[in-house]
Amino acid sequence: MHSHFVPLKQIAKLLNVDDGWLLTGKGSPNNPTHLTPVTTWDDSTPLDEDEVEIPFFKDFSFACGGGSIGEAIANETRKLRMSKATLRNLSIMKENAVAATAIGDSMSPTIKDGDTIHVDLGRKNIKDGKIFAICIGGLFYCKRLYNLPLGGVRIVSDNSVEFPEIQLSAQEIIDQQLEVIGWVWQISSLESW
């Protein structure tokens, strides 16, 4: 059985480094200028000038059923780092920025189960067709919302075959305890292997 391998010298040439350095790590590479070191960080790594930490919730259903969001945010220890400029560009105040793990497939393919959603708690006014984090009947969802006449709302899933749209009148909004938590302004997906 033949194994095809690329000689170390060719790899070193491709990377424009010394093959001895590549093999042993001793000495110094010839020309490392184009190799950018990957920086790792943990809780003790200081924030960059342009970074903020925002709370990251594994399960956002705490926001439903009368729990205080402010209290939950204050107690959440998991954090995500993000650029201040990103928040500034979207006029999102740092204290209104939270992230959470999305659950379920009702918004597939836009939001997949396990994606990270970024929510602006400061934007609760329904803008037709935008995705919002909502609570309804004590359960947490991400849905597209549309205004209906007389204070009603359309609640639309992108996966409309499995999750048909719901229309609520102003009274039904009260009866079903619909609460808009905030606008979903970013969705981050990670592919799994």
Coordinates of C-alpha atoms in Angstrom, one line a residue:
M1 CA 0.0 0.0 0.0
H2 CA 1.6 3.3 -1.1
S3 CA 1.3 6.4 1.0
H4 CA 1.6 9.7 -0.8
F5 CA 3.4 12.3 1.3
V6 CA 4.7 15.7 0.6
P7 CA 8.4 16.1 1.5
L8 CA 9.0 18.5 4.4
K9 CA 11.2 20.6 2.1
Q10 CA 8.3 21.3 -0.2
I11 CA 6.0 22.3 2.8
A12 CA 8.8 24.6 4.1
K13 CA 9.2 26.1 0.7
L14 CA 5.4 26.6 0.3
L15 CA 5.3 28.3 3.7
N16 CA 8.5 30.2 3.0
V17 CA 10.1 29.0 6.2
D18 CA 13.3 27.0 7.1
D19 CA 12.7 23.2 7.0
G20 CA 14.8 22.8 10.1
W21 CA 12.7 25.2 12.0
L22 CA 9.6 23.5 10.8
L23 CA 10.9 20.1 11.9
T24 CA 12.3 21.0 15.3
G25 CA 11.0 24.5 16.2
K26 CA 14.5 25.5 17.0
G27 CA 16.3 28.5 15.5
S28 CA 14.1 30.9 13.6
P29 CA 12.0 30.7 10.4
N30 CA 13.4 32.5 7.4
N31 CA 10.5 34.8 6.6
P32 CA 7.7 34.6 9.1
T33 CA 6.3 38.0 8.2
H34 CA 3.3 36.7 6.3
L35 CA 2.3 34.2 9.1
T36 CA -0.1 35.9 11.6
P37 CA 0.0 34.2 15.0
V38 CA -3.4 33.0 16.2
T39 CA -4.3 34.6 19.5
T40 CA -6.2 32.6 22.0
W41 CA -8.2 34.1 24.8
D42 CA -9.9 33.1 28.0
D43 CA -11.6 34.9 30.9
S44 CA -8.4 36.4 32.1
T45 CA -7.3 37.9 28.7
P46 CA -7.9 41.6 28.8
L47 CA -10.5 43.0 26.3
D48 CA -9.2 44.9 23.3
E49 CA -9.9 48.6 23.0
D50 CA -12.7 47.8 20.6
E51 CA -14.3 44.8 22.4
V52 CA -17.1 44.3 24.8
E53 CA -18.4 41.2 26.6
I54 CA -22.0 40.4 26.3
P55 CA -24.0 37.7 28.2
F56 CA -24.4 34.4 26.4
F57 CA -27.3 32.3 27.4
K58 CA -27.3 28.6 26.6
D59 CA -31.1 28.5 27.2
F60 CA -33.1 31.7 26.7
S61 CA -36.3 30.4 28.0
F62 CA -35.6 32.1 31.3
A63 CA -36.9 35.2 29.6
C64 CA -40.4 33.7 29.5
G65 CA -42.7 33.3 32.4
G66 CA -42.1 36.4 34.5
G67 CA -38.4 36.0 35.3
S68 CA -36.5 39.3 35.3
I69 CA -34.3 39.6 32.3
G70 CA -32.2 42.2 34.0
E71 CA -31.5 39.9 36.9
A72 CA -30.7 36.9 34.6
I73 CA -28.3 39.1 32.6
A74 CA -26.5 40.2 35.8
N75 CA -26.1 36.6 36.9
E76 CA -25.0 35.0 33.6
T77 CA -21.4 34.1 33.7
R78 CA -20.9 32.9 30.1
K79 CA -19.8 35.8 27.8
L80 CA -19.2 36.4 24.1
R81 CA -16.8 39.0 22.9
M82 CA -17.8 41.4 20.2
S83 CA -16.7 44.6 18.5
K84 CA -18.0 47.9 19.9
A85 CA -18.0 49.2 16.3
T86 CA -20.5 46.5 15.3
L87 CA -22.9 47.5 18.0
R88 CA -22.3 51.2 17.3
N89 CA -23.0 50.8 13.6
L90 CA -26.4 49.2 14.4
S91 CA -27.1 51.7 17.3
I92 CA -27.3 48.9 19.8
M93 CA -26.5 49.9 23.4
K94 CA -24.1 47.5 25.1
E95 CA -26.5 46.8 27.9
N96 CA -29.2 45.7 25.4
A97 CA -26.9 43.2 23.6
V98 CA -27.3 39.6 24.6
A99 CA -26.7 36.3 22.8
A100 CA -28.3 32.9 23.1
T101 CA -28.5 29.4 21.6
A102 CA -31.4 28.9 19.3
I103 CA -33.5 25.8 19.9
G104 CA -35.6 23.9 17.3
D105 CA -36.1 24.1 13.6
S106 CA -39.1 26.4 13.2
M107 CA -36.9 29.1 11.5
S108 CA -34.9 26.6 9.4
P109 CA -33.0 27.2 7.2
T110 CA -32.5 30.8 8.4
I111 CA -31.9 29.8 12.0
K112 CA -30.8 26.2 12.6
D113 CA -31.0 24.4 15.9
G114 CA -27.9 25.3 17.9
D115 CA -27.1 28.5 16.1
T116 CA -26.1 31.6 18.1
I117 CA -28.6 34.4 17.9
H118 CA -27.7 38.0 18.9
V119 CA -30.7 40.0 20.3
D120 CA -31.1 43.7 20.8
L121 CA -33.4 44.0 23.9
G122 CA -33.9 47.7 23.1
R123 CA -35.8 47.0 19.8
K124 CA -39.2 45.6 20.6
N125 CA -41.4 47.6 18.2
I126 CA -42.6 45.2 15.5
K127 CA -41.0 46.1 12.1
D128 CA -42.8 43.9 9.5
G129 CA -40.7 40.8 8.4
K130 CA -37.9 41.3 10.9
I131 CA -37.0 38.3 13.2
F132 CA -37.7 38.8 16.9
A133 CA -37.1 36.7 20.0
I134 CA -40.5 36.3 21.6
C135 CA -42.2 34.5 24.4
I136 CA -45.6 33.1 23.9
G137 CA -47.5 31.0 26.5
G138 CA -44.3 30.8 28.5
L139 CA -42.2 29.3 25.6
F140 CA -39.3 31.0 23.8
Y141 CA -39.2 31.3 20.0
C142 CA -37.6 33.3 17.2
K143 CA -40.2 34.3 14.7
R144 CA -40.8 36.9 11.9
L145 CA -43.5 39.3 13.1
Y146 CA -45.9 41.5 11.1
N147 CA -48.4 44.0 12.4
L148 CA -52.1 43.4 11.8
P149 CA -54.9 46.0 12.0
L150 CA -56.3 46.9 15.4
G151 CA -53.1 45.9 17.3
G152 CA -52.9 42.3 16.1
V153 CA -49.8 40.4 15.0
R154 CA -48.8 37.7 12.5
I155 CA -46.2 35.2 13.8
V156 CA -44.5 33.5 10.9
S157 CA -42.0 30.7 10.8
D158 CA -39.6 30.3 7.9
N159 CA -40.3 26.5 8.2
S160 CA -44.0 27.2 7.5
V161 CA -44.7 23.6 6.4
E162 CA -44.1 22.2 9.9
F163 CA -44.9 25.4 11.8
P164 CA -48.0 27.2 10.2
E165 CA -48.3 31.0 10.8
I166 CA -50.3 32.2 13.8
Q167 CA -52.4 35.3 13.8
L168 CA -53.4 36.9 17.1
S169 CA -55.8 39.8 17.8
A170 CA -54.9 42.4 20.4
Q171 CA -56.9 40.5 23.0
E172 CA -55.3 37.1 22.1
I173 CA -51.9 38.8 22.5
I174 CA -52.8 39.4 26.1
D175 CA -54.5 36.0 26.6
Q176 CA -51.5 34.1 25.2
Q177 CA -49.0 36.3 27.0
L178 CA -47.1 37.3 23.9
E179 CA -44.0 39.3 24.8
V180 CA -41.4 40.6 22.3
I181 CA -38.0 40.2 24.0
G182 CA -36.0 41.9 21.2
W183 CA -34.8 42.1 17.6
V184 CA -32.6 39.3 16.3
W185 CA -29.9 41.2 14.5
Q186 CA -27.3 38.5 13.9
I187 CA -27.4 34.7 13.4
S188 CA -24.1 32.8 13.7
S189 CA -24.0 29.2 12.4
L190 CA -21.3 26.6 13.0
E191 CA -21.2 23.7 10.6
S192 CA -20.8 20.3 12.3
W193 CA -18.6 17.5 11.0

